[in-house]
mmCIF file of C-alpha atoms in Angstrom:
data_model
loop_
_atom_site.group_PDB
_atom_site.id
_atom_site.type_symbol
_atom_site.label_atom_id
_atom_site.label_comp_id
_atom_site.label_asym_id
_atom_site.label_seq_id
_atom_site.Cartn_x
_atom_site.Cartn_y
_atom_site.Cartn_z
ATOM 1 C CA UNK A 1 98.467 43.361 132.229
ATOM 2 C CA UNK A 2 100.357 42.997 128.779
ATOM 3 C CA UNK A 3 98.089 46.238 127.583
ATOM 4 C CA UNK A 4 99.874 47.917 130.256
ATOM 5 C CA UNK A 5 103.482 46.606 130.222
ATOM 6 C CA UNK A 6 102.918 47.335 126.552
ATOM 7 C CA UNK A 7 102.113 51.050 127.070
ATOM 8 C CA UNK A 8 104.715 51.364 129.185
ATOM 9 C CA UNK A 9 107.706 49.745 127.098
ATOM 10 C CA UNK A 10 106.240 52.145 123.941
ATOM 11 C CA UNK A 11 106.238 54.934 126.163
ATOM 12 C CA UNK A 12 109.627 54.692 126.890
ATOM 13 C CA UNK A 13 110.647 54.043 123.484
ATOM 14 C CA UNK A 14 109.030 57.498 122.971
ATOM 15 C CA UNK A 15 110.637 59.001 125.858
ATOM 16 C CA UNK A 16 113.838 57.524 124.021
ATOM 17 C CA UNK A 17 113.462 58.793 120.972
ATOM 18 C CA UNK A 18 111.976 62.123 121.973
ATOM 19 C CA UNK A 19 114.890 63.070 124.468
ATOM 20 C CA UNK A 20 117.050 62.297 121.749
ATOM 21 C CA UNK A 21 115.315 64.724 119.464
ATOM 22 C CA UNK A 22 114.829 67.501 121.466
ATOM 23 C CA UNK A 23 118.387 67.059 123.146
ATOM 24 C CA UNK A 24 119.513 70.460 122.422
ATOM 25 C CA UNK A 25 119.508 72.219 125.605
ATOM 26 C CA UNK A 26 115.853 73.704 124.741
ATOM 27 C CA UNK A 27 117.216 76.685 122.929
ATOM 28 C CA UNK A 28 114.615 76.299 120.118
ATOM 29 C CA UNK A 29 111.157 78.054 120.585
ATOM 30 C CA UNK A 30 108.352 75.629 120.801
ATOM 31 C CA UNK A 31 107.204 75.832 117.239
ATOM 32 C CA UNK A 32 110.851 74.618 116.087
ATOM 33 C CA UNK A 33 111.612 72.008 118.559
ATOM 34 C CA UNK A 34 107.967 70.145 117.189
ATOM 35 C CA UNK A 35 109.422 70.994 113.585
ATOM 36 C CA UNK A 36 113.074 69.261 114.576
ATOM 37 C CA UNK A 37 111.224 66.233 116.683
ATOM 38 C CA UNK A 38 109.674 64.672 113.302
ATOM 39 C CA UNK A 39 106.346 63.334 114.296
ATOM 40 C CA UNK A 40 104.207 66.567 114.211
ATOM 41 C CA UNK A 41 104.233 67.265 110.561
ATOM 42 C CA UNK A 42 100.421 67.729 110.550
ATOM 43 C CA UNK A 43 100.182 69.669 113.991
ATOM 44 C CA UNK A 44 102.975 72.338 112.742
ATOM 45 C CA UNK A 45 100.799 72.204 109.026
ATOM 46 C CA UNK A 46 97.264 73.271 111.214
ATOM 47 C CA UNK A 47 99.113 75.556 113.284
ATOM 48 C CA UNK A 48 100.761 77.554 110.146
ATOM 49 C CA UNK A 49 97.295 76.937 108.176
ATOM 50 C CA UNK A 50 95.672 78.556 111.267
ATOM 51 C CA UNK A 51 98.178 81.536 111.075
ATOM 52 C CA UNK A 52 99.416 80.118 114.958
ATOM 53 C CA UNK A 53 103.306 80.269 114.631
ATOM 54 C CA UNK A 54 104.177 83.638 115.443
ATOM 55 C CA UNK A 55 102.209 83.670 118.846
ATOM 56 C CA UNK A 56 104.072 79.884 119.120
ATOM 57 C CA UNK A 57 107.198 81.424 118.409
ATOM 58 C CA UNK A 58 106.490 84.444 120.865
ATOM 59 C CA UNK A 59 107.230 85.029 124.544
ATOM 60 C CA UNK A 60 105.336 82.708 126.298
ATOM 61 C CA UNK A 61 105.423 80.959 128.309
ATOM 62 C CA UNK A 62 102.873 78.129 126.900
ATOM 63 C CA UNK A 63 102.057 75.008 127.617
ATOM 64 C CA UNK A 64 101.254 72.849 124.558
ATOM 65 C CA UNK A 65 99.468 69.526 124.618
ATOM 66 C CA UNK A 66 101.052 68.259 121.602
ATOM 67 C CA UNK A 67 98.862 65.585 118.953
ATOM 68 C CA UNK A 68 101.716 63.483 116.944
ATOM 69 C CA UNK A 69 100.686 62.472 113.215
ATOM 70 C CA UNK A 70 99.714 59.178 114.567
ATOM 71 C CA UNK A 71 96.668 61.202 116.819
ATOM 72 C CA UNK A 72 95.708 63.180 113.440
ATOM 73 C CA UNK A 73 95.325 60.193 111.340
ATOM 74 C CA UNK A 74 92.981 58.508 113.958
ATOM 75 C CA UNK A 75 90.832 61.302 112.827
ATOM 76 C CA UNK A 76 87.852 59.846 110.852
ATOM 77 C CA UNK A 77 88.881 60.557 107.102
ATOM 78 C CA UNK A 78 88.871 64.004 105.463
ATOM 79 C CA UNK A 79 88.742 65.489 108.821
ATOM 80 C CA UNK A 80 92.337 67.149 108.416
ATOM 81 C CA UNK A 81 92.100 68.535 105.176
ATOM 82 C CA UNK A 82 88.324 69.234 105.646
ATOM 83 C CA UNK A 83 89.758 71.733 109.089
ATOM 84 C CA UNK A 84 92.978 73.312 106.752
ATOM 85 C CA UNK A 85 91.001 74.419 104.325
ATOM 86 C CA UNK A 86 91.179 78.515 104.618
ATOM 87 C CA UNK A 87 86.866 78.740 105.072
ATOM 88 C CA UNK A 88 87.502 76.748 108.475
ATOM 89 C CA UNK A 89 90.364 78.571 109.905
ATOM 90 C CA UNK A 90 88.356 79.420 113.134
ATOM 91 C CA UNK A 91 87.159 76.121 113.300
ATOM 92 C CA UNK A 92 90.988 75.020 112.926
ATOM 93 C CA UNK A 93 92.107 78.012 115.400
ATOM 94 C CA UNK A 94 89.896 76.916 118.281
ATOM 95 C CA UNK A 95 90.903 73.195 118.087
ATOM 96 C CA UNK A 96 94.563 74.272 118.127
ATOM 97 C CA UNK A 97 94.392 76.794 121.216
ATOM 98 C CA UNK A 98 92.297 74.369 122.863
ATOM 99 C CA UNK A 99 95.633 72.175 122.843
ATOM 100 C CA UNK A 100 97.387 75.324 124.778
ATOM 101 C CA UNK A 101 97.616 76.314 128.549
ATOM 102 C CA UNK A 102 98.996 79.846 129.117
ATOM 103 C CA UNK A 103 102.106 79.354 131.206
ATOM 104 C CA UNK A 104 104.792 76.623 131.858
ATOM 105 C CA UNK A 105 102.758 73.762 133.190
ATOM 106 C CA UNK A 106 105.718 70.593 133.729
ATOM 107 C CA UNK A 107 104.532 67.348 134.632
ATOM 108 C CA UNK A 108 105.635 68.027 138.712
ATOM 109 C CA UNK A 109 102.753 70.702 138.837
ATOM 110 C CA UNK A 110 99.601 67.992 137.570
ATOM 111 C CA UNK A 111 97.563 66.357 140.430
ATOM 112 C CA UNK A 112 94.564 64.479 139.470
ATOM 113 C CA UNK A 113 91.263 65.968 138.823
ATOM 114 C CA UNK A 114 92.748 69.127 137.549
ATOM 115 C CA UNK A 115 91.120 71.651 135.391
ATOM 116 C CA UNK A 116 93.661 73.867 133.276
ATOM 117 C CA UNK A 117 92.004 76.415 131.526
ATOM 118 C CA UNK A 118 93.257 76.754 127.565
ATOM 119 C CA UNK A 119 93.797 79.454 125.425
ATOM 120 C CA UNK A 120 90.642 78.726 123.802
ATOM 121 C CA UNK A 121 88.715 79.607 126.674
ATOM 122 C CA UNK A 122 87.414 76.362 127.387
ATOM 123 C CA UNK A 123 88.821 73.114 130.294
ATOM 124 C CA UNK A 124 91.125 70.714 130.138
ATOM 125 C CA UNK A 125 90.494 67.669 132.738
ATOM 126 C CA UNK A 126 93.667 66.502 133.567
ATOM 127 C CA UNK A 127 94.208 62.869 135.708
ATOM 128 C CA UNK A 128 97.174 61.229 137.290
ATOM 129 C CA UNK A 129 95.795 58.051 138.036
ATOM 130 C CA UNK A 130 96.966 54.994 135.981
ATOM 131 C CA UNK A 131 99.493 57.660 134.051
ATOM 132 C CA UNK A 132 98.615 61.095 133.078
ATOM 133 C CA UNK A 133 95.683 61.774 130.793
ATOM 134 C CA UNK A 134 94.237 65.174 129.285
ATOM 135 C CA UNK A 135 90.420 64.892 128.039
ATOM 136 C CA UNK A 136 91.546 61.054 127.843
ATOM 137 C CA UNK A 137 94.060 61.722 125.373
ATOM 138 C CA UNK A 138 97.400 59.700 127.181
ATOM 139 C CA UNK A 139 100.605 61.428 127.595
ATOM 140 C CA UNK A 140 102.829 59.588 126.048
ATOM 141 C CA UNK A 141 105.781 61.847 126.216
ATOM 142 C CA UNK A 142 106.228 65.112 129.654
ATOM 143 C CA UNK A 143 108.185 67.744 129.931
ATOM 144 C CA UNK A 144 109.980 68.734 126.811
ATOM 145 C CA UNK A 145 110.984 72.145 127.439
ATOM 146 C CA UNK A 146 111.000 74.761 124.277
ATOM 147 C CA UNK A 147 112.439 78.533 125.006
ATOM 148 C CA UNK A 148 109.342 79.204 125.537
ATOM 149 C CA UNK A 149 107.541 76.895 127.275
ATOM 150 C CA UNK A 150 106.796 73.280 127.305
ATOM 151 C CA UNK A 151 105.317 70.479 124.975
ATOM 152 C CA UNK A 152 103.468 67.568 126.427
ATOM 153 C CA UNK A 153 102.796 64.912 123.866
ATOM 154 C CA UNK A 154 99.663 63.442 123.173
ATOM 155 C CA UNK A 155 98.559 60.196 121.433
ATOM 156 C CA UNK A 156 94.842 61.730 120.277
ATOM 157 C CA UNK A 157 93.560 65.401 119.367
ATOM 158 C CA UNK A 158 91.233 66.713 121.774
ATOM 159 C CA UNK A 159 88.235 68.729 120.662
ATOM 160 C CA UNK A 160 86.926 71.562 122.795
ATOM 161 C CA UNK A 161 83.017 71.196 123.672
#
């Protein structure tokens, strides 16, 4: 029970702080609105390393299941720099697009049991049960609409099969 209540108090602390930093009316593509939120210094580092931002900053729309810095450092050690290096870029390229859903996916549209197909090609399970969960990475943070599209944040980075 205090696990839970937990959770839930430091999600919405997140929600908090995230509204607050993406409280601009949306006008910023997705790409810049994780730039201006602060916590995905290492996801907007992979996604320029994997030569991502211009389809981030295109027309959409996209769906992005967002990793903070917190979910990249739970990676075992060396894994980050091991994956930026320029020899692993398609290694780095599929992890990333596995992260995206072509088209504007909010929150409203989930059910539980859902498959959402990425831009990597691979499947996303999604659940609704007990809060919303993606691969069993917990969202921590719905719906922050981007120009083009929408971020979900994520508390882990979830590796396609």
């Amino acid at each position: 029970m205090f696990r839970r209540t937990f959770l839930a108090a430091s999600t919405a602390v997140g929600m908090l702080a995230a509204t607050s930093a993406f409280a601009d009316g949306h006008s910023k593509d997705i790409v810049d609105t994780a730039v201006g939120a602060g916590s995905f210094g290492t996801l907007v580092a992979a996604v320029q390393a994997a030569g991502l931002v211009d389809t981030l900053k295109g027309d959409g729309p996209f769906t992005v299941f967002a990793p903070t810095d917190d979910a990249f450092a739970a990676l075992p050690a060396g894994t980050v720099e091991e994956l930026l290096k320029p020899e692993n870029k398609d290694q780095l390229t599929a992890i990333l697009t596995y992260h995206v859903v072509p088209g504007k996916v909010m929150s409203g549209d989930l059910s539980n049991n859902m498959m959402a197909t990425t831009a990597q090609g691979g499947d996303l399970m999604i659940m609704t049960e007990g809060g919303v969960t993606v691969n069993g990475a917990n969202v921590v943070t719905a719906d922050v609409e981007a120009s083009n599209g929408v971020i979900h944040v994520i508390d882990a980075v979830i590796l396609p099969k």
